[in-house]
PDB file of C-alpha atoms in Angstrom:
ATOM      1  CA  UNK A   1     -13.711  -0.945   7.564  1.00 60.00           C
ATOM      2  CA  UNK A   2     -13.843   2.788   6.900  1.00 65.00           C
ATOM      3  CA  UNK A   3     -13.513   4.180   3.262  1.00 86.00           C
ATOM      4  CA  UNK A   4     -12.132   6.783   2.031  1.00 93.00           C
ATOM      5  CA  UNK A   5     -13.239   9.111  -1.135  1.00 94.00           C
ATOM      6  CA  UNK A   6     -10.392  10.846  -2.943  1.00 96.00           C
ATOM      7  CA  UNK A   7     -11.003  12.426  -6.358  1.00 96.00           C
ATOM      8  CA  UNK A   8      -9.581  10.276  -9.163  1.00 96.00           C
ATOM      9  CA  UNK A   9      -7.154  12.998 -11.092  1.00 97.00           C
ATOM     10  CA  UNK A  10      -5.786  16.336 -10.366  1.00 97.00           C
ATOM     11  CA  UNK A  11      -2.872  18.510 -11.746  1.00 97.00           C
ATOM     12  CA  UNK A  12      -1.050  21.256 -10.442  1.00 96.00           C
ATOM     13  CA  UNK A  13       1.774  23.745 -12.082  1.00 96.00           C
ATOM     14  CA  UNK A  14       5.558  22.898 -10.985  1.00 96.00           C
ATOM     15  CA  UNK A  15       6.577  24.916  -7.723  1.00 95.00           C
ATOM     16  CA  UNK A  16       2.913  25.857  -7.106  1.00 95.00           C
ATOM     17  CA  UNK A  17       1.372  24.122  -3.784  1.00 95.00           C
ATOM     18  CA  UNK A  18      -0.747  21.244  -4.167  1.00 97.00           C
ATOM     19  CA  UNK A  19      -3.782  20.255  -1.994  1.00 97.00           C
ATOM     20  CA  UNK A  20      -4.855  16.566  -2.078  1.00 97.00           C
ATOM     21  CA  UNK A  21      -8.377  16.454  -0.319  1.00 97.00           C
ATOM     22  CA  UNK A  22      -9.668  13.093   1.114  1.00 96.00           C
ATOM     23  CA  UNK A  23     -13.122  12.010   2.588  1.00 95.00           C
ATOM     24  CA  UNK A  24     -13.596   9.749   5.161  1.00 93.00           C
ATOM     25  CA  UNK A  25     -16.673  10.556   6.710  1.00 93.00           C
ATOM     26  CA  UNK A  26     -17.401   6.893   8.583  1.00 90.00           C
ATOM     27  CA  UNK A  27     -13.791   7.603  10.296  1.00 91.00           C
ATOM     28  CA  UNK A  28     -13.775   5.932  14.041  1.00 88.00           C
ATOM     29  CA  UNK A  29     -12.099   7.563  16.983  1.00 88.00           C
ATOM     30  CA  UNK A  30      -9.168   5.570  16.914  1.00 86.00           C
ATOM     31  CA  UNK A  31      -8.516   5.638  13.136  1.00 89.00           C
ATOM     32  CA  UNK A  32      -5.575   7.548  12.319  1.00 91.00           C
ATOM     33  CA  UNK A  33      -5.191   8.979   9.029  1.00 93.00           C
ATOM     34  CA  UNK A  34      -2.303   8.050   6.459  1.00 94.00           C
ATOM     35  CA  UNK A  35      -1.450   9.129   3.306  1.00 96.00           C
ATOM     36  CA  UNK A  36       0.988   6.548   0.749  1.00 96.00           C
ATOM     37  CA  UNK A  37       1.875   7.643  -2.398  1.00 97.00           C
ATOM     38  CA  UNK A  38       3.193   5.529  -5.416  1.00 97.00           C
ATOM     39  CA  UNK A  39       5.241   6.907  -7.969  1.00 95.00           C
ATOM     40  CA  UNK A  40       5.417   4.034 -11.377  1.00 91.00           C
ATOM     41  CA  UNK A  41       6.811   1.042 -11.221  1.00 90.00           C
ATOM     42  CA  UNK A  42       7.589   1.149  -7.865  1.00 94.00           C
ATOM     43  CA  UNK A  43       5.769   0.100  -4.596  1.00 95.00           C
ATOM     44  CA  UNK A  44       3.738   2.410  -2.432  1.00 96.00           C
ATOM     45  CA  UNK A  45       5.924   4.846   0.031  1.00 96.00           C
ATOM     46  CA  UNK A  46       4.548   6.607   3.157  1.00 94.00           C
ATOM     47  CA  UNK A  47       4.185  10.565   3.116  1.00 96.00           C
ATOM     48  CA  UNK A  48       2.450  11.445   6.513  1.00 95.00           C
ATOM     49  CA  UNK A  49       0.186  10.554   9.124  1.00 93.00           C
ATOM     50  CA  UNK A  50      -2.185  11.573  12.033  1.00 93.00           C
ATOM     51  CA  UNK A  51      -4.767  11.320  14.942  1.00 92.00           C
ATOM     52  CA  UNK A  52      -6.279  14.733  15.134  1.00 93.00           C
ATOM     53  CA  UNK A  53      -3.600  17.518  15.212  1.00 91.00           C
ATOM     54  CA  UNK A  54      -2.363  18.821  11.524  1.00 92.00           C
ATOM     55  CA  UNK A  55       1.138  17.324  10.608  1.00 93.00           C
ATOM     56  CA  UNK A  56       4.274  18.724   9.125  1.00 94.00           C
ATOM     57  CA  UNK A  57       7.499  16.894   8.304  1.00 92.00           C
ATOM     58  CA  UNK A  58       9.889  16.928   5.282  1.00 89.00           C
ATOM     59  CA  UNK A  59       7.609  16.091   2.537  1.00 88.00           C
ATOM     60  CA  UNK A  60       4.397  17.556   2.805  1.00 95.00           C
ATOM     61  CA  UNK A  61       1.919  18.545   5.550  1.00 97.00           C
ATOM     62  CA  UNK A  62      -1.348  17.178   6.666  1.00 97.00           C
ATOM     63  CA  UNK A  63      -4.131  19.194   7.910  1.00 97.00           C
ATOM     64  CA  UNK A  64      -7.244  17.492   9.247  1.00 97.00           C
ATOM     65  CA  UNK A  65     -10.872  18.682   9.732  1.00 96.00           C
ATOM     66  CA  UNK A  66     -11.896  19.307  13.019  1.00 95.00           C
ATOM     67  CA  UNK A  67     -14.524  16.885  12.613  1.00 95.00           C
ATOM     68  CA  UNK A  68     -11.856  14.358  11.456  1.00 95.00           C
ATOM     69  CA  UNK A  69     -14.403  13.654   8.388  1.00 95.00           C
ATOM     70  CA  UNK A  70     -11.873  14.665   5.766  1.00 96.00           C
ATOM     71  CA  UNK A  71      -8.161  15.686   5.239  1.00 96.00           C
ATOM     72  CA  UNK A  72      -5.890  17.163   2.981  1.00 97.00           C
ATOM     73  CA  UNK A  73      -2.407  16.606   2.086  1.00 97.00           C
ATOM     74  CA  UNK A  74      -0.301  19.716   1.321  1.00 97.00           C
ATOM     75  CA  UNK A  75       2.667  19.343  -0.661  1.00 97.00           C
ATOM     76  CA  UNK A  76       4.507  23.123  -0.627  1.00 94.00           C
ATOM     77  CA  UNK A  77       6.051  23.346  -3.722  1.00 94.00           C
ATOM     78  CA  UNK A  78       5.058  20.708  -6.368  1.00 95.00           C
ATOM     79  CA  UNK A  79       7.993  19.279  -8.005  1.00 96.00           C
ATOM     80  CA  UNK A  80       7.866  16.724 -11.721  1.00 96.00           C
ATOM     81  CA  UNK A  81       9.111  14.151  -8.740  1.00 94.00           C
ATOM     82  CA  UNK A  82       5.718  14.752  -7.365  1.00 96.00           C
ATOM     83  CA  UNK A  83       3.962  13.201  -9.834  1.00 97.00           C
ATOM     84  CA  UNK A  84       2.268   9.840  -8.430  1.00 97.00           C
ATOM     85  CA  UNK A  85      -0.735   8.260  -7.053  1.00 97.00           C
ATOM     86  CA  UNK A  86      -1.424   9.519  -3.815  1.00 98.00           C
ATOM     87  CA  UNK A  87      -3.334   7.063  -1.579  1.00 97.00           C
ATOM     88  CA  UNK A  88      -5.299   8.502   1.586  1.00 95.00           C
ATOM     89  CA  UNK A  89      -5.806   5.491   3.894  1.00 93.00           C
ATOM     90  CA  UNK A  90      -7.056   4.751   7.595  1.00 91.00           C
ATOM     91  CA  UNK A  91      -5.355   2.475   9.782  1.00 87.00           C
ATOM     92  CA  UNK A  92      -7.004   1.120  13.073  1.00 81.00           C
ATOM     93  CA  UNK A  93      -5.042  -0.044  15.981  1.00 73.00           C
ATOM     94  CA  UNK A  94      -7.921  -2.410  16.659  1.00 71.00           C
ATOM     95  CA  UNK A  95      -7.704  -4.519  13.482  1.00 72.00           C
ATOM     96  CA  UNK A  96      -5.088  -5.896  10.829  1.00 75.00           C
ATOM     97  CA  UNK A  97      -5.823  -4.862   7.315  1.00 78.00           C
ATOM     98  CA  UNK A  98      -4.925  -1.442   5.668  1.00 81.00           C
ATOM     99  CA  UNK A  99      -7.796  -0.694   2.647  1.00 83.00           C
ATOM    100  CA  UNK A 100      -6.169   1.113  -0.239  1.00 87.00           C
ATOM    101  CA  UNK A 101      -8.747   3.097  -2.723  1.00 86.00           C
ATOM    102  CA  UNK A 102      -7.779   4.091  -6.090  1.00 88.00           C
ATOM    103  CA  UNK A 103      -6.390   6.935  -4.637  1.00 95.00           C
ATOM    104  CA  UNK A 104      -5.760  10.597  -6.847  1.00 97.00           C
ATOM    105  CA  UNK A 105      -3.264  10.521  -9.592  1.00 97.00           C
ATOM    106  CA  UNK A 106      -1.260  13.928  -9.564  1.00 98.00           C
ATOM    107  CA  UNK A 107       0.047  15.599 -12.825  1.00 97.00           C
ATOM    108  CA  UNK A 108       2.969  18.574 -12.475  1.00 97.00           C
ATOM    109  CA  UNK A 109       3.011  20.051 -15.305  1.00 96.00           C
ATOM    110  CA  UNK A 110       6.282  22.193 -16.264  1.00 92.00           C
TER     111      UNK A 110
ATOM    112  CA  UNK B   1      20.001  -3.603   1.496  1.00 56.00           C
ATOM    113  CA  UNK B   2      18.079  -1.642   4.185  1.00 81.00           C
ATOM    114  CA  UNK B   3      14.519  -2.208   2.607  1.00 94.00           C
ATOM    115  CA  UNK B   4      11.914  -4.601   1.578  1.00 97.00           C
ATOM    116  CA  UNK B   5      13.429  -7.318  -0.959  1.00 97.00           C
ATOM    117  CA  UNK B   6      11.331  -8.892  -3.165  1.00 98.00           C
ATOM    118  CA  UNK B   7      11.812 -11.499  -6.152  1.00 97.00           C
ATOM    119  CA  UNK B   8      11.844 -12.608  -8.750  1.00 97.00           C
ATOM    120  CA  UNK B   9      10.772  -8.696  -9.859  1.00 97.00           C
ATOM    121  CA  UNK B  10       9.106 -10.233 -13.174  1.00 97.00           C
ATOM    122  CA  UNK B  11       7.508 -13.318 -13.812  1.00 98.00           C
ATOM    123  CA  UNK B  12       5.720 -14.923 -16.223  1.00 98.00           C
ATOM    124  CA  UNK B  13       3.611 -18.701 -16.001  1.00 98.00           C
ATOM    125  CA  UNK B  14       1.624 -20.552 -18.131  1.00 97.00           C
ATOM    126  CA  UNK B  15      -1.885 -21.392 -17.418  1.00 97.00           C
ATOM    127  CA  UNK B  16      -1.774 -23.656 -14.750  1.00 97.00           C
ATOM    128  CA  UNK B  17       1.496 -23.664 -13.905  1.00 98.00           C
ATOM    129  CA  UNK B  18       2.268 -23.142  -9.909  1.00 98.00           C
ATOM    130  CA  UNK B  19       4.147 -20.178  -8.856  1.00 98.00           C
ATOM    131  CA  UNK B  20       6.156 -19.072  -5.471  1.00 98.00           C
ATOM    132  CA  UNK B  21       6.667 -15.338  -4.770  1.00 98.00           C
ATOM    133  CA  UNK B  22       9.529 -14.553  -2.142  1.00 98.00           C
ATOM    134  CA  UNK B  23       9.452 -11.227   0.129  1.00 98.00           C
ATOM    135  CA  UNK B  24      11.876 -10.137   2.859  1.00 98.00           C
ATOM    136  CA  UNK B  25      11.253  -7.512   4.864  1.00 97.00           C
ATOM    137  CA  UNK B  26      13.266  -5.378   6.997  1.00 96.00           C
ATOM    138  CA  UNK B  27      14.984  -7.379   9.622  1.00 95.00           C
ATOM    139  CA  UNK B  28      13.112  -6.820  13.020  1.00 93.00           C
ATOM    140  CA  UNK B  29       9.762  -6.233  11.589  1.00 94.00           C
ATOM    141  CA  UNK B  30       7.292  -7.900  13.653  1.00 93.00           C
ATOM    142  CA  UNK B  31       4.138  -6.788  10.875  1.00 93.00           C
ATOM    143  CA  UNK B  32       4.184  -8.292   7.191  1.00 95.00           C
ATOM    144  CA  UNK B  33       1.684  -8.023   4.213  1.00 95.00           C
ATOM    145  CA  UNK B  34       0.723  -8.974   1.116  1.00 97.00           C
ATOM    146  CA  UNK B  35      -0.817  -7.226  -1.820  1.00 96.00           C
ATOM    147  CA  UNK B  36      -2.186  -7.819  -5.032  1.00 97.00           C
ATOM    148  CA  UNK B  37      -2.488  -4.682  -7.168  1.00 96.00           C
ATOM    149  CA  UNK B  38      -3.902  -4.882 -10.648  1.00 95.00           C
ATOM    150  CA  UNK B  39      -2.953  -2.198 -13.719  1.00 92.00           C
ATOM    151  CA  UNK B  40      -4.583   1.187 -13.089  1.00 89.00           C
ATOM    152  CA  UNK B  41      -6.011   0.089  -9.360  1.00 91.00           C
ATOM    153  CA  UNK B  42      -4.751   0.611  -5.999  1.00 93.00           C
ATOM    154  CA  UNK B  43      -3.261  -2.166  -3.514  1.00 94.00           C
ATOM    155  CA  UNK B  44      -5.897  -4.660  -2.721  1.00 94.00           C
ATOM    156  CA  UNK B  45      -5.134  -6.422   0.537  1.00 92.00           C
ATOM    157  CA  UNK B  46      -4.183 -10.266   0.762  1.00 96.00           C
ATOM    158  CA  UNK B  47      -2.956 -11.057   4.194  1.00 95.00           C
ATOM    159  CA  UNK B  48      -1.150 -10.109   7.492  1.00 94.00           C
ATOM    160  CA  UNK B  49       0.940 -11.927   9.754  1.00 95.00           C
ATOM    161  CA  UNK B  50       2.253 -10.913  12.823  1.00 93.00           C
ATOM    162  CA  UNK B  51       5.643 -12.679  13.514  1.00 95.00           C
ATOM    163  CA  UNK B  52       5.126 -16.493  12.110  1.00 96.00           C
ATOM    164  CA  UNK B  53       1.217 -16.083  12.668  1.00 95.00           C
ATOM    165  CA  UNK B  54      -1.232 -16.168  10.163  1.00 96.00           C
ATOM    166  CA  UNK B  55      -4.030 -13.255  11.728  1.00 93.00           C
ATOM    167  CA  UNK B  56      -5.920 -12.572   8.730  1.00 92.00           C
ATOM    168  CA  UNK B  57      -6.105 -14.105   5.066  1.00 93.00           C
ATOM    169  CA  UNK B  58      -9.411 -12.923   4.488  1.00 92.00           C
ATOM    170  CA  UNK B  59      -8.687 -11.230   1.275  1.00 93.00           C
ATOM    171  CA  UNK B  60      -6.544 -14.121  -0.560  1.00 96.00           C
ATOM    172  CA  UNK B  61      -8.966 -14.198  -3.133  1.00 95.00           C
ATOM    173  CA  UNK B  62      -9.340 -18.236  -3.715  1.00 94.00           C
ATOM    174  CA  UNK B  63      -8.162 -21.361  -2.083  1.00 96.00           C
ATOM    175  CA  UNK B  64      -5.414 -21.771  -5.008  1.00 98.00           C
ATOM    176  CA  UNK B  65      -3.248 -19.075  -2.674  1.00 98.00           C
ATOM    177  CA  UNK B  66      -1.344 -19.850  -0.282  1.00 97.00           C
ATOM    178  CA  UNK B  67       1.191 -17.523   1.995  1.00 98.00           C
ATOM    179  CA  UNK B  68       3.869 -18.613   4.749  1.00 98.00           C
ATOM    180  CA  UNK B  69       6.230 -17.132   7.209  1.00 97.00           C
ATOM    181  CA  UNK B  70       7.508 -20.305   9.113  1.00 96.00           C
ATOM    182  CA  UNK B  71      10.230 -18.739  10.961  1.00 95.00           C
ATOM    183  CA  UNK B  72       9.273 -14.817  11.210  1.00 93.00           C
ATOM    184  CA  UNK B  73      10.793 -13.116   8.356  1.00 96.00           C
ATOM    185  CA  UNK B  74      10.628 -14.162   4.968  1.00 98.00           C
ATOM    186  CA  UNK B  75       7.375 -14.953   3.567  1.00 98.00           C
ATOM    187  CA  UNK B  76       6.568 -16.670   0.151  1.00 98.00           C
ATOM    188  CA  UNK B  77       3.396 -16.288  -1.542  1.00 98.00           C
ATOM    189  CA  UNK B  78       2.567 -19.186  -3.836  1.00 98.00           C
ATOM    190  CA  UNK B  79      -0.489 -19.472  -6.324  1.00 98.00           C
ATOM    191  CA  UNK B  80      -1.201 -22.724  -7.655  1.00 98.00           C
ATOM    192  CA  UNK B  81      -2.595 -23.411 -11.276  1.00 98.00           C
ATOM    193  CA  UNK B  82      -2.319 -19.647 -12.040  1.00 98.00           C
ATOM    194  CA  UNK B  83      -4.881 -18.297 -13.961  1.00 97.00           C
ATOM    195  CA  UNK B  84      -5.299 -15.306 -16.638  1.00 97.00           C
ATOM    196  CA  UNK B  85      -6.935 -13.041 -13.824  1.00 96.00           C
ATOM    197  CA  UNK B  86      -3.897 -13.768 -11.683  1.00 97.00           C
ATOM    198  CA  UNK B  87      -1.821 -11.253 -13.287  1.00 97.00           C
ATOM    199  CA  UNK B  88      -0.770  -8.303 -11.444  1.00 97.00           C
ATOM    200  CA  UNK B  89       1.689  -6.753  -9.291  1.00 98.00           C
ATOM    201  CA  UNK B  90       2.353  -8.763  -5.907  1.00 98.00           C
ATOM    202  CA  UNK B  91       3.562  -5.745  -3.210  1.00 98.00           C
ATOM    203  CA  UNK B  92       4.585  -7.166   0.631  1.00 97.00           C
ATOM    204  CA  UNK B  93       5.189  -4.302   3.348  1.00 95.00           C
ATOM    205  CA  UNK B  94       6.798  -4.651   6.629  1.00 94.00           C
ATOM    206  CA  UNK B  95       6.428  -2.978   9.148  1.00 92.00           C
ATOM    207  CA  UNK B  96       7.816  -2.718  12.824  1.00 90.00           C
ATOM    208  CA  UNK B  97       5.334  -2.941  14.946  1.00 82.00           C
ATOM    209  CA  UNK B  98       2.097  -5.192  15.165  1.00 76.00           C
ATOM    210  CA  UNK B  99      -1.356  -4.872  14.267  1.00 66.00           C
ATOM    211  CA  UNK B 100      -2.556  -1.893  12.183  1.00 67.00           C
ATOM    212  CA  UNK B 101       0.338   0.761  13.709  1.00 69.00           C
ATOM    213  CA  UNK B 102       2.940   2.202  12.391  1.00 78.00           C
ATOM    214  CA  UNK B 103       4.719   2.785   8.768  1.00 87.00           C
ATOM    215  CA  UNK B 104       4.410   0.531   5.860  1.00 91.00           C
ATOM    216  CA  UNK B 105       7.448  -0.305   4.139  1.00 94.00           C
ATOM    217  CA  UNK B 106       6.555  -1.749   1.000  1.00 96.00           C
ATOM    218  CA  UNK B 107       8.677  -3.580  -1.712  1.00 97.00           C
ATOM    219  CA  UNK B 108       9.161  -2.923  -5.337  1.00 96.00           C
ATOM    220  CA  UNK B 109       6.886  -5.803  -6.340  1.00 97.00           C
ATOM    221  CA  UNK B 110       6.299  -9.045  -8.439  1.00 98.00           C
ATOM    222  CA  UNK B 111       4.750  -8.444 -11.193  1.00 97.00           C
ATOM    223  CA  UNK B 112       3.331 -11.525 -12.754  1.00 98.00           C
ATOM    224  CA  UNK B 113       1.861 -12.535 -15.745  1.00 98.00           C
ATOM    225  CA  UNK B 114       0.124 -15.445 -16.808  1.00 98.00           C
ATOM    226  CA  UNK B 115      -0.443 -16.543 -20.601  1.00 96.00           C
TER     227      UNK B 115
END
């Protein structure tokens, strides 16, 4: 299964725009690329996902290397809501199990 | 509700006592997984099924655990004669489609601890 390499920590001002960079340099063809994130106490929730093209939607945006080797997840405008354990994960239509790493706890500060 | 139920939310076993962990997913969801995730780490994967069908248990982590989904939508993970290194969150996800597509929906978790 293909790994991913996130750094462990990172923190970021309130209403300042966050980059979350991931590594998955083994990635397959026909891996896409998903990001979870988890805030405490509370079970992982999905942020974003995709192939090869960069990604927008509500909550953040994803912009992939061209070589598909490593991504980033773009949150706009960090809010104290933000504050979680992103998870940068690969899912393959060819097999069942979805690997979770340790994945980068964000701070906010105020 | 509209998400993925799971219960009891807390519980704690003695040493060697057997224990049965409940999940129900969204209604409709064809995918369904299991998790164990231990304090400070992320989600290790248990098992999948796909409808009532076992495809991969390759991650339940001894022969003392034991998951079911007899009819195609609620699944119950049971551990027997829990151990110490058995404590941790328990997280199932749904999800609507089969194999490794689509959104997880993931529960609140079970968190279990054993004395």
């Amino acid at each position: 299964d293909a790994k991913t390499t996130q750094p462990n920590s990172m923190e970021s001002n309130e209403e300042e725009p966050v980059h979350l960079p991931c590594n998955h340099s083994t990635i397959s063809g026909t891996d896409y690329i998903h990001w979870y994130r988890q805030l405490p106490s509370q079970g992982p929730e999905y942020v974003i996902h995709g192939l090869t093209s960069n990604v927008n939607n509500r909550m953040a945006s994803l912009a992939i290397a061209e070589d598909r080797k490593s991504s980033t997840l773009i949150l706009h405008r960090a809010t104290l809501r933000d504050a979680a354990v992103y998870y940068c994960i690969l899912r393959n239509t060819g097999g069942f199990k979805t690997i979770f790493g340790a994945g980068t706890r964000l701070f906010v500060k105020a | 509700g509209a998400g993925v139920s799971q219960s009891p939310r807390y519980k704690v076993a003695k040493r060697g006592q057997d224990v049965a962990l409940r999940c129900d997913p969204i209604s409709g969801h064809v995918s369904l997984f299991w998790y164990q995730q231990a304090l400070g780490q992320g989600p290790e994967f248990l098992t999948y099924f796909q409808n009532e069908a076992q495809l991969d248990k390759s991650g339940l982590p001894s022969d003392r655990f034991f998951a079911e989904r007899p009819e195609g939508s609620v699944s119950t993970l049971k551990i027997q004669r829990t151990q110490q290194e058995d404590s941790a969150v328990y997280l199932c996800a749904s999800s609507p489609r089969g194999a490794n597509t689509g959104e997880l929906f993931f529960g609140e978790g079970s968190r279990l601890t054993v004395l």
